[in-house]
Coordinates of N, CA and C in Angstrom, one line a residue:
M275 N 0.8 -1.2 0.0 CA 0.0 0.0 0.0 C 0.9 1.3 0.0
A276 N 1.9 1.3 0.9 CA 2.7 2.4 1.0 C 3.5 2.7 -0.3
A277 N 3.9 1.6 -1.0 CA 4.6 1.7 -2.3 C 3.7 2.3 -3.3
L278 N 2.5 1.8 -3.4 CA 1.5 2.3 -4.3 C 1.3 3.8 -4.1
L279 N 1.1 4.2 -2.8 CA 0.9 5.6 -2.5 C 2.1 6.5 -2.9
A280 N 3.3 5.9 -2.7 CA 4.5 6.6 -3.1 C 4.6 6.9 -4.6
A281 N 4.2 5.9 -5.3 CA 4.2 6.0 -6.8 C 3.2 7.0 -7.2
I282 N 2.0 7.0 -6.6 CA 1.0 8.0 -7.0 C 1.4 9.4 -6.6
V283 N 2.1 9.6 -5.4 CA 2.6 10.9 -5.0 C 3.6 11.4 -6.0
W284 N 4.5 10.5 -6.4 CA 5.5 10.9 -7.4 C 4.9 11.3 -8.7
A285 N 3.9 10.6 -9.2 CA 3.3 10.9 -10.4 C 2.6 12.3 -10.3
T286 N 2.0 12.6 -9.2 CA 1.3 13.8 -9.0 C 2.3 15.0 -8.9
V287 N 3.5 14.7 -8.3 CA 4.6 15.7 -8.2 C 5.0 16.1 -9.7
I288 N 5.1 15.1 -10.5 CA 5.5 15.3 -11.9 C 4.4 16.1 -12.6
A289 N 3.2 15.8 -12.4 CA 2.1 16.5 -13.0 C 2.1 18.0 -12.5
E290 N 2.4 18.2 -11.2 CA 2.4 19.6 -10.7 C 3.5 20.3 -11.4
R291 N 4.7 19.7 -11.6 CA 5.8 20.4 -12.2 C 5.5 20.7 -13.7
R292 N 4.9 19.8 -14.4 CA 4.5 20.0 -15.8 C 3.5 21.1 -15.9
H293 N 2.5 21.1 -15.1 CA 1.5 22.2 -15.1 C 2.2 23.6 -14.8
K294 N 3.0 23.6 -13.8 CA 3.7 24.8 -13.5 C 4.6 25.3 -14.6
A295 N 5.3 24.4 -15.3 CA 6.2 24.8 -16.4 C 5.3 25.3 -17.6
K296 N 4.1 24.8 -17.8 CA 3.3 25.3 -18.9 C 2.4 26.5 -18.5
G297 N 2.6 27.0 -17.3 CA 1.8 28.2 -16.9 C 0.4 27.9 -16.5
H298 N 0.1 26.7 -16.2 CA -1.3 26.3 -15.8 C -1.4 26.4 -14.2
A299 N -1.5 27.6 -13.7 CA -1.5 27.8 -12.3 C -2.5 27.0 -11.5
Q300 N -3.8 27.0 -12.0 CA -4.8 26.3 -11.2 C -4.6 24.8 -11.2
Q301 N -4.1 24.2 -12.3 CA -3.8 22.8 -12.3 C -2.6 22.5 -11.4
A302 N -1.6 23.4 -11.4 CA -0.4 23.2 -10.6 C -0.8 23.3 -9.1
D303 N -1.7 24.2 -8.7 CA -2.2 24.4 -7.4 C -3.0 23.1 -6.9
A304 N -3.8 22.7 -7.8 CA -4.6 21.5 -7.5 C -3.7 20.2 -7.3
A305 N -2.7 20.1 -8.2 CA -1.8 19.0 -8.0 C -1.0 19.1 -6.7
R306 N -0.6 20.3 -6.4 CA 0.2 20.5 -5.1 C -0.7 20.1 -3.9
A307 N -2.0 20.5 -3.9 CA -2.9 20.2 -2.8 C -3.1 18.6 -2.8
T308 N -3.1 18.0 -3.9 CA -3.3 16.6 -4.0 C -2.1 15.9 -3.4
V309 N -0.9 16.4 -3.7 CA 0.3 15.8 -3.2 C 0.3 15.9 -1.7
Q310 N -0.1 17.0 -1.1 CA -0.2 17.1 0.3 C -1.2 16.1 1.0
H311 N -2.3 15.9 0.3 CA -3.3 14.9 0.8 C -2.8 13.5 0.7
L312 N -2.1 13.2 -0.4 CA -1.6 11.9 -0.6 C -0.4 11.6 0.4
Q313 N 0.4 12.6 0.6 CA 1.5 12.4 1.6 C 0.9 12.2 3.0
A314 N -0.2 12.8 3.3 CA -0.8 12.6 4.6 C -1.3 11.2 4.7
A315 N -1.9 10.7 3.6 CA -2.4 9.3 3.6 C -1.3 8.3 3.7
A316 N -0.2 8.6 3.0 CA 1.0 7.7 3.0 C 1.6 7.7 4.4
D317 N 1.7 8.9 5.1 CA 2.2 9.0 6.4 C 1.4 8.1 7.4
Q318 N 0.0 8.2 7.2 CA -0.8 7.4 8.1 C -0.6 5.9 7.9
A319 N -0.4 5.5 6.6 CA -0.2 4.1 6.3 C 1.2 3.6 6.8
I320 N 2.2 4.4 6.7 CA 3.5 3.9 7.0 C 3.9 4.1 8.5
T321 N 3.3 5.0 9.2 CA 3.7 5.3 10.6 C 3.7 4.0 11.5
P322 N 2.7 3.2 11.5 CA 2.7 2.0 12.3 C 3.8 1.0 11.9
V323 N 4.1 0.9 10.6 CA 5.2 0.1 10.1 C 6.5 0.5 10.6
I324 N 6.8 1.8 10.6 CA 8.0 2.4 11.0 C 8.2 2.2 12.6
S325 N 7.1 2.3 13.3 CA 7.1 2.1 14.7 C 7.4 0.7 15.1
E326 N 6.9 -0.2 14.3 CA 7.1 -1.7 14.5 C 8.6 -2.0 14.2
F327 N 9.2 -1.5 13.2 CA 10.6 -1.7 12.9 C 11.5 -1.1 14.0
A328 N 11.1 0.1 14.4 CA 11.9 0.8 15.4 C 12.0 0.0 16.7
A329 N 10.9 -0.7 17.0 CA 10.8 -1.4 18.2 C 11.6 -2.7 18.2
R330 N 12.0 -3.1 17.0 CA 12.8 -4.4 16.8 C 14.2 -4.0 16.6
R331 N 14.8 -3.2 17.5 CA 16.2 -2.8 17.3 C 17.2 -4.0 17.3
P332 N 18.1 -3.9 16.3 CA 19.1 -5.0 16.2 C 20.0 -4.8 17.4
G333 N 20.8 -5.8 17.7 CA 21.8 -5.8 18.8 C 22.8 -4.7 18.6
E334 N 23.6 -4.4 19.6 CA 24.6 -3.3 19.5 C 25.6 -3.6 18.5
T335 N 26.1 -4.8 18.4 CA 27.1 -5.2 17.4 C 26.6 -4.9 16.0
A336 N 25.4 -5.4 15.7 CA 24.8 -5.2 14.4 C 24.6 -3.8 14.1
R337 N 24.1 -3.0 15.1 CA 23.9 -1.5 14.9 C 25.2 -0.8 14.5
R338 N 26.3 -1.2 15.2 CA 27.6 -0.6 14.9 C 28.1 -1.0 13.5
T339 N 27.9 -2.2 13.1 CA 28.2 -2.7 11.7 C 27.4 -2.0 10.7
L340 N 26.1 -1.8 10.9 CA 25.2 -1.1 10.0 C 25.6 0.4 9.9
A341 N 25.9 1.0 11.1 CA 26.3 2.4 11.1 C 27.6 2.5 10.2
H342 N 28.5 1.6 10.3 CA 29.7 1.6 9.5 C 29.4 1.5 8.1
D343 N 28.4 0.6 7.7 CA 28.0 0.5 6.3 C 27.4 1.9 5.8
V344 N 26.6 2.5 6.6 CA 26.1 3.8 6.3 C 27.2 4.8 6.0
R345 N 28.1 4.9 7.0 CA 29.2 5.9 6.8 C 30.1 5.6 5.6
A346 N 30.3 4.3 5.3 CA 31.2 3.9 4.2 C 30.5 4.2 2.8
T347 N 29.2 3.9 2.8 CA 28.4 4.0 1.6 C 27.9 5.4 1.3
L348 N 27.5 6.1 2.3 CA 26.9 7.4 2.1 C 27.5 8.5 3.0
P349 N 28.8 8.7 2.8 CA 29.6 9.6 3.8 C 29.0 11.0 3.9
A350 N 28.5 11.5 2.8 CA 27.9 12.9 2.9 C 26.6 13.0 3.7
D351 N 25.9 11.9 3.8 CA 24.6 11.9 4.5 C 24.6 11.1 5.8
A352 N 25.7 10.5 6.1 CA 25.8 9.5 7.2 C 25.4 10.2 8.5
D353 N 26.0 11.3 8.9 CA 25.6 11.9 10.2 C 24.1 12.2 10.3
R354 N 23.6 12.7 9.2 CA 22.1 13.1 9.2 C 21.3 11.8 9.4
I355 N 21.7 10.7 8.7 CA 20.9 9.5 8.8 C 21.0 8.8 10.2
L356 N 22.3 8.8 10.7 CA 22.5 8.1 12.0 C 21.9 8.9 13.1
S357 N 21.7 10.2 13.0 CA 21.2 11.0 14.1 C 19.7 11.2 14.0
D358 N 19.1 10.7 12.9 CA 17.7 10.8 12.7 C 16.9 9.9 13.6
T359 N 15.7 10.3 14.0 CA 14.9 9.4 14.9 C 14.5 8.2 14.1
G360 N 14.5 8.2 12.8 CA 14.2 7.0 12.0 C 15.3 6.0 11.9
W361 N 16.5 6.3 12.4 CA 17.6 5.4 12.2 C 17.3 4.0 12.8
P362 N 16.7 3.9 14.0 CA 16.5 2.5 14.6 C 15.6 1.7 13.6
A363 N 14.6 2.3 13.0 CA 13.8 1.6 12.0 C 14.6 1.1 10.8
L364 N 15.4 2.1 10.3 CA 16.2 1.7 9.1 C 17.2 0.6 9.5
A365 N 17.8 0.7 10.7 CA 18.7 -0.4 11.1 C 18.0 -1.7 11.2
A366 N 16.8 -1.7 11.7 CA 16.0 -3.0 11.7 C 15.7 -3.5 10.3
V367 N 15.4 -2.7 9.4 CA 15.1 -3.1 8.0 C 16.4 -3.7 7.4
L368 N 17.5 -3.0 7.6 CA 18.8 -3.4 7.0 C 19.2 -4.8 7.7
A369 N 19.0 -4.9 9.0 CA 19.3 -6.2 9.7 C 18.5 -7.3 9.1
D370 N 17.2 -7.1 9.0 CA 16.3 -8.1 8.4 C 16.7 -8.5 7.0
A371 N 17.1 -7.5 6.2 CA 17.5 -7.7 4.8 C 18.8 -8.6 4.8
E372 N 19.7 -8.2 5.7 CA 21.0 -8.9 5.8 C 20.7 -10.4 6.2
A373 N 19.8 -10.6 7.2 CA 19.4 -12.0 7.6 C 18.9 -12.8 6.4
R374 N 18.3 -12.1 5.4 CA 17.8 -12.8 4.3 C 18.8 -12.9 3.1
G375 N 20.0 -12.6 3.4 CA 21.1 -12.7 2.4 C 21.5 -11.5 1.6
H376 N 20.9 -10.4 1.9 CA 21.2 -9.1 1.2 C 22.4 -8.5 1.9
R377 N 23.1 -7.6 1.1 CA 24.2 -6.9 1.7 C 23.7 -5.4 1.9
P378 N 23.7 -5.0 3.2 CA 23.2 -3.7 3.5 C 23.8 -2.6 2.7
H379 N 25.1 -2.6 2.5 CA 25.8 -1.5 1.8 C 25.3 -1.5 0.3
H380 N 25.0 -2.6 -0.2 CA 24.5 -2.6 -1.6 C 23.1 -2.0 -1.7
L381 N 22.3 -2.4 -0.6 CA 20.9 -1.8 -0.6 C 21.0 -0.3 -0.4
L382 N 21.9 0.2 0.4 CA 22.1 1.6 0.6 C 22.5 2.3 -0.7
E383 N 23.5 1.7 -1.4 CA 24.0 2.2 -2.7 C 22.8 2.3 -3.7
E384 N 22.0 1.3 -3.7 CA 20.9 1.2 -4.7 C 19.9 2.3 -4.3
A385 N 19.6 2.5 -3.1 CA 18.6 3.5 -2.7 C 19.1 4.9 -3.0
A386 N 20.4 5.1 -2.8 CA 21.0 6.5 -3.1 C 21.0 6.7 -4.6
A387 N 21.2 5.6 -5.4 CA 21.3 5.8 -6.8 C 19.9 6.1 -7.4
R388 N 18.9 5.6 -6.8 CA 17.5 5.8 -7.3 C 17.0 7.2 -7.0
R389 N 17.6 7.8 -6.0 CA 17.0 9.1 -5.6 C 18.0 9.9 -4.7
E390 N 18.1 11.2 -4.8 CA 18.9 11.9 -3.9 C 18.3 11.9 -2.5
L391 N 19.1 12.1 -1.5 CA 18.6 11.9 -0.2 C 18.3 13.2 0.6
T392 N 18.7 14.3 0.0 CA 18.5 15.6 0.8 C 17.1 16.0 0.9
T393 N 16.2 15.6 0.0 CA 14.8 16.0 0.2 C 13.9 14.8 0.6
A394 N 14.5 13.7 1.1 CA 13.7 12.6 1.6 C 12.9 13.1 2.8
R395 N 11.8 12.5 2.9 CA 10.9 12.9 4.1 C 10.5 11.7 4.8
R396 N 10.1 11.8 6.0 CA 9.5 10.7 6.7 C 8.2 11.3 7.4
P397 N 7.3 10.4 7.8 CA 6.1 10.8 8.5 C 6.4 11.6 9.7
P398 N 5.6 12.6 10.1 CA 5.8 13.3 11.3 C 5.6 12.3 12.5
S399 N 6.4 12.5 13.6 CA 6.2 11.7 14.7 C 4.8 11.9 15.3
S400 N 4.3 10.7 15.8 CA 3.0 10.8 16.4 C 3.0 11.0 17.9

């Protein structure tokens, strides 16, 4: 569900940019409002999932290893990622992925290659 909402949000962002570039102010405003509503819905859908992951904190050794992976893979963003309140949830996701045979640093590289990280957002804390 969250992935579908993310795709719809992205499509709406693109529509907003297109309308703005073509000078269609009303359509751009409508698309912007739609993005805000969709982001609120996505936040509602993902907040319980993030809370669940955050509650399943990996052990201290695993967290240190994962933090090292973040620093090695994303040096420009590492401090921001590791100090973010969402870090425990990300660490749990990476630990789960590693337990299933994935390499966390490859997953981080792939995520960073798909999208820049400076405008990434997360749901507001409840």
